[in-house]
Amino acid sequence: MSESQTSALRKTALFDLHERQGARIVPFSGWAMPVQYRGIVEEHHAVRRRAGVFDVSHMGRLFAVGSDAARLLRRAVTYDVTKLPEGRGHYTLLCTPEGGIIDDPYVYRLDAQRFLVVGNAANAEHDATHVASLVANGMDVELLDRQEQTVMLAVQGPAASGYLSRVIGPEVAAMEKRACTELPFMQYKLFVSRTGYTGEDGFELVTSPEAGRALWRQLLAEGVEPCGLGARDTLRLEAALPLWGNDIDTTTNPYEAGLGWLVSLRDGADFIGRGALEQIKRDGVTQRLSHLRANGRGVIRDTYPVMKDRKQVAIVASGGFSPTLGVSIAMAYLPLDLTPEGTTLDIDVRGRMVPVEVVPRPFIGGSAKARKTKGAA
């Protein structure tokens, strides 16, 4: 991108470091972000085999602080975050009154009265406004938008724990999946969670711009691969993790997206969208987000038609080439009669029919799944 093109975009505190690293910069949700350094495939394999670090400072970071913070967030999200233990996080949803998905943030409970909500970059401003609109008179809660004042890094891969133990301290290796904590780093506070968006074991970090820049440099000096948004997308697709704007949005609901497990109804809480979601659950859905693996050559892209007996039955929500599997993979909302595993269809790739098959989720298990399985055994 030219200087005039990037000047109109927001930049993270690490932008100059990305340029010096030779990153290819692209516009993304109003930000100038690195899409790749050495190459998407190389970065993808580095995360699957060792560890990579992503600058994800474009994501939303909204703190809710006060004795009514839990009550406010329970009104906003579908998951019962009031039951979250201190030092734990959980994936959840913000929904419209009709049950459509506004965003799919992760909510972390730092202590009894302090939460961190991490949402998608494209929705950060809207999420903050939406949650603020739910603050009732007399509520003891303060909302602090810290997207501009902090840096967020994601360190992902089977070796992420070892790298971070050397850079931050050995305590990170003992953290359980979905755990979060705050540790000292330099003279700053460092938020650490054992979460991610790649299917691999890994961590997400939030800290000051100064500490974030130091962390980035130290991780690269240790041998962690700098990774861009290109690899982040291929990794999350292999893990079958939905992307807001592609796989989920306000026109889709949690049950057809396979996210019904994020809707807590038993506590009786009056969260936004509850009535509509109860009705959808009672009535059932007519389509389901399904996972397709190509049985032929051809790179499947978003919006390509999904065909059955030469008739279009869906469009690809997310699609692309899987560096790990060596074939194209995709997600699409299929009519229920076409969702059983083994169902064969075609995807129209620029006029050529590529055969695909419905397969189980995820496409790739990754080290996070292996770690979870080992821990449960």
Short mmCIF file of C-alpha atoms in Angstrom, two decimals:
data_model
loop_
_atom_site.label_atom_id
_atom_site.label_comp_id
_atom_site.label_asym_id
_atom_site.label_seq_id
_atom_site.Cartn_x
_atom_site.Cartn_y
_atom_site.Cartn_z
CA MET A 1 0.00 0.00 0.00
CA SER A 2 1.18 3.54 -0.70
CA GLU A 3 1.71 6.05 2.11
CA SER A 4 -1.32 8.02 0.93
CA GLN A 5 -3.46 4.85 1.09
CA THR A 6 -2.37 3.94 4.62
CA SER A 7 -2.64 7.50 5.93
CA ALA A 8 -6.43 7.25 5.98
CA LEU A 9 -6.35 3.99 7.97
CA ARG A 10 -5.87 3.40 11.69
CA LYS A 11 -2.54 1.88 12.68
CA THR A 12 -1.60 -0.29 15.61
CA ALA A 13 1.28 0.66 17.91
CA LEU A 14 3.39 -1.97 16.11
CA PHE A 15 2.81 -0.66 12.59
CA ASP A 16 6.37 0.59 12.03
CA LEU A 17 7.74 -2.76 13.25
CA HIS A 18 5.61 -4.58 10.69
CA GLU A 19 6.91 -2.31 7.92
CA ARG A 20 10.52 -2.90 8.98
CA GLN A 21 9.83 -6.65 8.97
CA GLY A 22 8.79 -6.37 5.34
CA ALA A 23 5.14 -7.15 5.92
CA ARG A 24 2.64 -6.69 3.15
CA ILE A 25 0.08 -4.23 4.53
CA VAL A 26 -3.60 -4.30 3.56
CA PRO A 27 -6.72 -2.42 4.71
CA PHE A 28 -8.85 -4.45 7.13
CA SER A 29 -11.89 -3.06 8.96
CA GLY A 30 -10.48 0.45 8.75
CA TRP A 31 -6.99 -0.59 9.92
CA ALA A 32 -3.71 -0.95 8.06
CA MET A 33 -2.78 -4.51 8.99
CA PRO A 34 -0.07 -7.00 7.99
CA VAL A 35 -1.51 -9.78 5.85
CA GLN A 36 1.77 -11.71 5.49
CA TYR A 37 5.54 -11.54 6.06
CA ARG A 38 7.39 -14.54 4.52
CA GLY A 39 4.21 -15.95 3.03
CA ILE A 40 0.84 -17.24 4.20
CA VAL A 41 1.68 -20.94 3.81
CA GLU A 42 5.03 -20.64 5.63
CA GLU A 43 3.41 -18.72 8.49
CA HIS A 44 0.52 -21.20 8.62
CA HIS A 45 2.89 -24.18 8.95
CA ALA A 46 4.98 -22.32 11.57
CA VAL A 47 1.90 -22.02 13.81
CA ARG A 48 0.85 -25.65 13.30
CA ARG A 49 4.39 -26.96 13.99
CA ARG A 50 5.95 -24.44 16.44
CA ALA A 51 4.54 -20.98 17.23
CA GLY A 52 3.64 -17.71 15.58
CA VAL A 53 2.75 -14.27 16.89
CA PHE A 54 -0.02 -12.08 15.47
CA ASP A 55 -0.64 -8.39 16.11
CA VAL A 56 -4.39 -8.35 16.77
CA SER A 57 -4.52 -4.87 18.29
CA HIS A 58 -7.33 -3.96 15.89
CA MET A 59 -9.74 -6.10 17.96
CA GLY A 60 -12.09 -4.48 20.46
CA ARG A 61 -11.16 -4.38 24.14
CA LEU A 62 -13.93 -3.16 26.43
CA PHE A 63 -13.57 -3.36 30.20
CA ALA A 64 -16.70 -3.43 32.39
CA VAL A 65 -15.94 -2.52 36.00
CA GLY A 66 -18.23 -2.28 39.01
CA SER A 67 -20.54 -4.26 41.27
CA ASP A 68 -23.15 -4.44 38.47
CA ALA A 69 -20.70 -5.38 35.68
CA ALA A 70 -21.78 -9.03 35.68
CA ARG A 71 -25.47 -8.07 35.63
CA LEU A 72 -24.94 -5.67 32.73
CA LEU A 73 -23.02 -8.19 30.63
CA ARG A 74 -25.58 -10.91 31.35
CA ARG A 75 -28.19 -8.58 29.83
CA ALA A 76 -25.94 -8.13 26.77
CA VAL A 77 -24.67 -11.65 26.00
CA THR A 78 -26.23 -15.09 25.55
CA TYR A 79 -23.91 -17.00 27.91
CA ASP A 80 -24.35 -16.83 31.68
CA VAL A 81 -21.20 -14.89 32.44
CA THR A 82 -22.33 -14.32 36.04
CA LYS A 83 -21.27 -17.92 36.71
CA LEU A 84 -17.77 -17.41 35.31
CA PRO A 85 -15.18 -18.00 38.04
CA GLU A 86 -12.60 -15.27 38.53
CA GLY A 87 -9.66 -15.89 36.21
CA ARG A 88 -11.71 -17.62 33.51
CA GLY A 89 -13.06 -16.61 30.11
CA HIS A 90 -15.78 -17.92 27.81
CA TYR A 91 -16.81 -17.47 24.20
CA THR A 92 -20.26 -15.88 23.88
CA LEU A 93 -22.59 -13.93 21.58
CA LEU A 94 -24.22 -10.52 21.37
CA CYS A 95 -27.60 -10.90 19.66
CA THR A 96 -30.33 -8.70 18.24
CA PRO A 97 -33.86 -8.93 19.70
CA GLU A 98 -34.64 -11.21 16.72
CA GLY A 99 -31.80 -13.59 17.62
CA GLY A 100 -29.34 -12.50 14.92
CA ILE A 101 -25.66 -12.45 15.86
CA ILE A 102 -24.24 -8.94 16.37
CA ASP A 103 -20.83 -10.24 17.37
CA ASP A 104 -19.11 -13.23 18.96
CA PRO A 105 -16.85 -11.79 21.69
CA TYR A 106 -14.81 -13.56 24.33
CA VAL A 107 -15.65 -12.42 27.87
CA TYR A 108 -13.01 -12.73 30.61
CA ARG A 109 -13.68 -12.34 34.32
CA LEU A 110 -10.59 -10.80 35.90
CA ASP A 111 -12.11 -10.53 39.37
CA ALA A 112 -15.55 -10.28 40.96
CA GLN A 113 -16.24 -6.80 39.57
CA ARG A 114 -14.00 -6.57 36.50
CA PHE A 115 -14.56 -8.08 33.05
CA LEU A 116 -12.82 -7.75 29.67
CA VAL A 117 -14.87 -8.13 26.48
CA VAL A 118 -12.81 -8.83 23.33
CA GLY A 119 -14.81 -8.45 20.11
CA ASN A 120 -14.18 -8.29 16.39
CA ALA A 121 -12.44 -5.23 14.96
CA ALA A 122 -15.31 -4.45 12.60
CA ASN A 123 -17.77 -4.43 15.50
CA ALA A 124 -15.70 -2.85 18.27
CA GLU A 125 -17.36 0.56 18.22
CA HIS A 126 -20.84 -0.89 17.80
CA ASP A 127 -20.28 -3.42 20.61
CA ALA A 128 -19.23 -0.65 23.00
CA THR A 129 -22.26 1.47 22.08
CA HIS A 130 -24.59 -1.51 22.33
CA VAL A 131 -23.40 -2.53 25.80
CA ALA A 132 -23.47 1.11 26.97
CA SER A 133 -27.10 1.40 25.85
CA LEU A 134 -28.01 -1.36 28.33
CA VAL A 135 -26.70 0.49 31.39
CA ALA A 136 -29.75 1.24 33.53
CA ASN A 137 -30.15 4.10 35.97
CA GLY A 138 -28.48 3.38 39.27
CA MET A 139 -26.19 0.65 37.93
CA ASP A 140 -22.71 0.62 39.45
CA VAL A 141 -20.69 -0.05 36.32
CA GLU A 142 -18.10 1.81 34.28
CA LEU A 143 -17.27 0.92 30.67
CA LEU A 144 -13.69 1.55 29.59
CA ASP A 145 -12.85 1.22 25.89
CA ARG A 146 -9.12 0.40 25.80
CA GLN A 147 -8.70 -0.43 22.11
CA GLU A 148 -6.61 2.70 21.47
CA GLN A 149 -4.55 2.58 24.67
CA THR A 150 -3.38 -1.03 24.54
CA VAL A 151 -1.72 -3.60 22.29
CA MET A 152 -3.08 -7.12 21.80
CA LEU A 153 -0.92 -10.03 20.62
CA ALA A 154 -1.84 -13.66 19.94
CA VAL A 155 0.92 -16.24 20.37
CA GLN A 156 -0.31 -19.52 18.92
CA GLY A 157 1.14 -22.97 18.31
CA PRO A 158 2.16 -26.14 20.17
CA ALA A 159 5.39 -24.47 21.35
CA ALA A 160 3.73 -21.17 22.41
CA SER A 161 3.82 -22.10 26.10
CA GLY A 162 7.57 -22.68 26.05
CA TYR A 163 8.36 -19.44 24.25
CA LEU A 164 6.18 -17.37 26.58
CA SER A 165 7.58 -19.07 29.66
CA ARG A 166 11.03 -17.84 28.66
CA VAL A 167 9.87 -14.31 27.82
CA ILE A 168 7.23 -13.69 30.51
CA GLY A 169 7.74 -16.32 33.18
CA PRO A 170 7.08 -20.00 33.96
CA GLU A 171 3.60 -19.30 35.41
CA VAL A 172 2.04 -19.11 31.93
CA ALA A 173 2.78 -22.81 31.31
CA ALA A 174 0.61 -23.77 34.29
CA MET A 175 -2.44 -21.88 33.06
CA GLU A 176 -5.44 -24.02 32.10
CA LYS A 177 -7.37 -23.63 28.87
CA ARG A 178 -9.59 -20.49 29.02
CA ALA A 179 -7.78 -19.23 32.12
CA CYS A 180 -6.81 -15.58 32.35
CA THR A 181 -4.62 -13.59 34.69
CA GLU A 182 -2.59 -10.40 34.98
CA LEU A 183 1.17 -10.50 35.36
CA PRO A 184 3.85 -7.81 35.67
CA PHE A 185 5.90 -7.21 32.54
CA MET A 186 8.49 -4.43 32.51
CA GLN A 187 6.74 -1.77 34.63
CA TYR A 188 3.33 -2.55 33.09
CA LYS A 189 0.39 -4.86 33.70
CA LEU A 190 0.10 -7.73 31.21
CA PHE A 191 -3.22 -9.53 30.67
CA VAL A 192 -2.67 -13.17 29.65
CA SER A 193 -5.31 -15.70 28.58
CA ARG A 194 -4.88 -19.25 27.31
CA THR A 195 -7.18 -18.79 24.34
CA GLY A 196 -6.90 -18.28 20.61
CA TYR A 197 -8.40 -18.45 17.16
CA THR A 198 -6.25 -20.98 15.32
CA GLY A 199 -7.16 -24.37 16.80
CA GLU A 200 -3.73 -24.51 18.40
CA ASP A 201 -2.73 -24.17 22.01
CA GLY A 202 -1.83 -20.55 22.58
CA PHE A 203 -2.20 -17.31 24.45
CA GLU A 204 -3.63 -13.83 23.96
CA LEU A 205 -1.93 -10.86 25.58
CA VAL A 206 -3.05 -7.30 26.27
CA THR A 207 -0.72 -4.64 27.58
CA SER A 208 0.58 -1.12 27.06
CA PRO A 209 2.00 -0.11 23.65
CA GLU A 210 5.52 0.10 25.14
CA ALA A 211 5.36 -3.37 26.65
CA GLY A 212 3.65 -4.75 23.55
CA ARG A 213 6.45 -3.55 21.30
CA ALA A 214 9.03 -5.07 23.65
CA LEU A 215 7.11 -8.36 23.73
CA TRP A 216 6.92 -8.47 19.93
CA ARG A 217 10.68 -7.94 19.61
CA GLN A 218 11.56 -10.50 22.28
CA LEU A 219 9.27 -13.16 20.83
CA LEU A 220 10.78 -12.71 17.36
CA ALA A 221 14.29 -12.83 18.87
CA GLU A 222 13.34 -16.17 20.47
CA GLY A 223 12.38 -17.53 17.04
CA VAL A 224 8.59 -17.10 17.08
CA GLU A 225 7.32 -16.52 13.52
CA PRO A 226 5.66 -13.15 12.79
CA CYS A 227 2.30 -13.96 11.18
CA GLY A 228 -0.28 -11.89 9.33
CA LEU A 229 -4.01 -11.99 8.84
CA GLY A 230 -3.67 -14.34 5.86
CA ALA A 231 -2.40 -17.22 7.99
CA ARG A 232 -4.86 -16.34 10.72
CA ASP A 233 -7.68 -16.94 8.24
CA THR A 234 -6.40 -20.27 6.90
CA LEU A 235 -5.72 -21.50 10.46
CA ARG A 236 -9.16 -20.56 11.77
CA LEU A 237 -10.84 -22.10 8.72
CA GLU A 238 -9.03 -25.42 9.27
CA ALA A 239 -10.22 -25.27 12.89
CA ALA A 240 -13.77 -24.51 11.59
CA LEU A 241 -14.00 -21.40 13.75
CA PRO A 242 -16.68 -19.03 12.42
CA LEU A 243 -15.73 -15.59 11.10
CA TRP A 244 -18.18 -12.80 11.80
CA GLY A 245 -19.25 -11.21 8.52
CA ASN A 246 -18.75 -14.50 6.63
CA ASP A 247 -20.15 -17.39 8.66
CA ILE A 248 -22.22 -15.49 11.20
CA ASP A 249 -23.93 -12.09 11.23
CA THR A 250 -27.25 -10.51 12.16
CA THR A 251 -29.06 -12.66 9.56
CA THR A 252 -27.96 -15.94 11.18
CA ASN A 253 -28.85 -17.34 14.59
CA PRO A 254 -26.76 -19.37 17.08
CA TYR A 255 -28.63 -22.64 16.57
CA GLU A 256 -28.15 -22.86 12.79
CA ALA A 257 -24.53 -21.70 13.21
CA GLY A 258 -23.79 -24.60 15.59
CA LEU A 259 -23.36 -22.17 18.48
CA GLY A 260 -26.42 -23.11 20.51
CA TRP A 261 -24.06 -24.23 23.30
CA LEU A 262 -23.37 -20.53 23.91
CA VAL A 263 -27.01 -19.76 24.75
CA SER A 264 -27.82 -20.12 28.47
CA LEU A 265 -31.58 -20.33 29.02
CA ARG A 266 -31.85 -22.17 32.35
CA ASP A 267 -30.95 -19.18 34.51
CA GLY A 268 -34.00 -17.27 33.24
CA ALA A 269 -31.97 -14.13 32.54
CA ASP A 270 -33.65 -11.54 30.32
CA PHE A 271 -30.79 -11.12 27.85
CA ILE A 272 -31.27 -9.42 24.47
CA GLY A 273 -32.66 -11.95 22.01
CA ARG A 274 -33.86 -14.46 24.62
CA GLY A 275 -37.48 -14.62 23.42
CA ALA A 276 -36.55 -15.09 19.77
CA LEU A 277 -33.92 -17.71 20.57
CA GLU A 278 -36.36 -19.68 22.74
CA GLN A 279 -38.79 -19.70 19.81
CA ILE A 280 -36.09 -20.78 17.32
CA LYS A 281 -35.02 -23.59 19.65
CA ARG A 282 -38.62 -24.78 19.97
CA ASP A 283 -39.34 -24.60 16.22
CA GLY A 284 -35.99 -25.99 15.08
CA VAL A 285 -33.85 -24.68 12.24
CA THR A 286 -34.11 -25.28 8.51
CA GLN A 287 -30.40 -25.03 7.70
CA ARG A 288 -27.11 -25.67 9.48
CA LEU A 289 -23.57 -24.40 9.02
CA SER A 290 -21.81 -27.44 7.54
CA HIS A 291 -18.26 -28.36 6.66
CA LEU A 292 -17.18 -29.35 3.17
CA ARG A 293 -13.96 -30.94 1.94
CA ALA A 294 -13.09 -31.00 -1.76
CA ASN A 295 -12.55 -34.32 -3.52
CA GLY A 296 -11.05 -32.61 -6.55
CA ARG A 297 -8.73 -29.81 -7.51
CA GLY A 298 -9.85 -26.18 -7.40
CA VAL A 299 -9.58 -23.37 -4.89
CA ILE A 300 -12.96 -22.70 -3.31
CA ARG A 301 -13.66 -19.09 -2.36
CA ASP A 302 -16.31 -17.27 -0.35
CA THR A 303 -19.69 -16.79 -2.12
CA TYR A 304 -19.16 -19.62 -4.63
CA PRO A 305 -22.45 -21.54 -5.30
CA VAL A 306 -22.95 -24.94 -3.63
CA MET A 307 -24.79 -27.27 -6.01
CA LYS A 308 -26.79 -30.49 -5.71
CA ASP A 309 -28.00 -32.19 -8.88
CA ARG A 310 -27.14 -29.01 -10.81
CA LYS A 311 -29.35 -26.84 -8.58
CA GLN A 312 -27.91 -24.22 -6.23
CA VAL A 313 -28.65 -25.12 -2.61
CA ALA A 314 -26.34 -22.69 -0.77
CA ILE A 315 -23.35 -20.37 -1.13
CA VAL A 316 -19.94 -20.74 0.45
CA ALA A 317 -19.70 -18.68 3.64
CA SER A 318 -15.96 -19.27 4.08
CA GLY A 319 -13.71 -21.18 1.75
CA GLY A 320 -10.07 -21.56 0.84
CA PHE A 321 -7.12 -23.87 0.37
CA SER A 322 -6.00 -25.81 3.43
CA PRO A 323 -2.18 -25.80 3.66
CA THR A 324 -2.31 -28.73 6.10
CA LEU A 325 -4.68 -30.98 4.13
CA GLY A 326 -3.59 -29.92 0.67
CA VAL A 327 -7.18 -29.55 -0.58
CA SER A 328 -9.86 -26.88 -0.51
CA ILE A 329 -12.25 -26.69 2.43
CA ALA A 330 -15.36 -24.61 3.03
CA MET A 331 -18.27 -23.84 5.31
CA ALA A 332 -21.81 -23.25 4.06
CA TYR A 333 -25.37 -23.21 5.40
CA LEU A 334 -26.97 -26.35 3.95
CA PRO A 335 -30.62 -27.47 4.06
CA LEU A 336 -30.97 -30.05 6.86
CA ASP A 337 -31.46 -33.00 4.45
CA LEU A 338 -28.00 -32.31 2.99
CA THR A 339 -26.09 -32.01 6.29
CA PRO A 340 -25.37 -35.72 7.13
CA GLU A 341 -21.66 -36.59 6.94
CA GLY A 342 -20.76 -38.18 3.64
CA THR A 343 -23.32 -36.23 1.61
CA THR A 344 -21.78 -35.35 -1.75
CA LEU A 345 -22.30 -32.02 -3.52
CA ASP A 346 -20.49 -29.78 -5.98
CA ILE A 347 -19.15 -26.26 -5.72
CA ASP A 348 -19.19 -24.11 -8.82
CA VAL A 349 -15.62 -22.79 -9.13
CA ARG A 350 -15.88 -20.30 -11.95
CA GLY A 351 -17.98 -22.61 -14.09
CA ARG A 352 -16.22 -25.86 -13.19
CA MET A 353 -17.90 -28.28 -10.78
CA VAL A 354 -15.59 -29.35 -7.93
CA PRO A 355 -16.96 -32.35 -5.97
CA VAL A 356 -17.12 -31.89 -2.20
CA GLU A 357 -18.25 -34.01 0.73
CA VAL A 358 -19.81 -33.07 4.07
CA VAL A 359 -17.25 -33.86 6.80
CA PRO A 360 -17.15 -33.57 10.61
CA ARG A 361 -16.03 -30.38 12.37
CA PRO A 362 -13.19 -29.38 12.70
CA PHE A 363 -11.14 -30.03 9.58
CA ILE A 364 -7.95 -30.02 11.72
CA GLY A 365 -7.88 -30.81 15.45
CA GLY A 366 -4.76 -28.82 16.32
CA SER A 367 -2.78 -28.88 19.56
CA ALA A 368 -5.54 -27.15 21.56
CA LYS A 369 -7.84 -30.14 20.97
CA ALA A 370 -5.05 -32.59 21.73
CA ARG A 371 -4.23 -30.74 24.93
CA LYS A 372 -7.87 -30.71 25.99
CA THR A 373 -8.21 -34.43 25.31
CA LYS A 374 -5.04 -35.19 27.24
CA GLY A 375 -6.21 -33.07 30.15
CA ALA A 376 -9.57 -34.82 30.27
CA ALA A 377 -8.06 -38.30 30.24
#
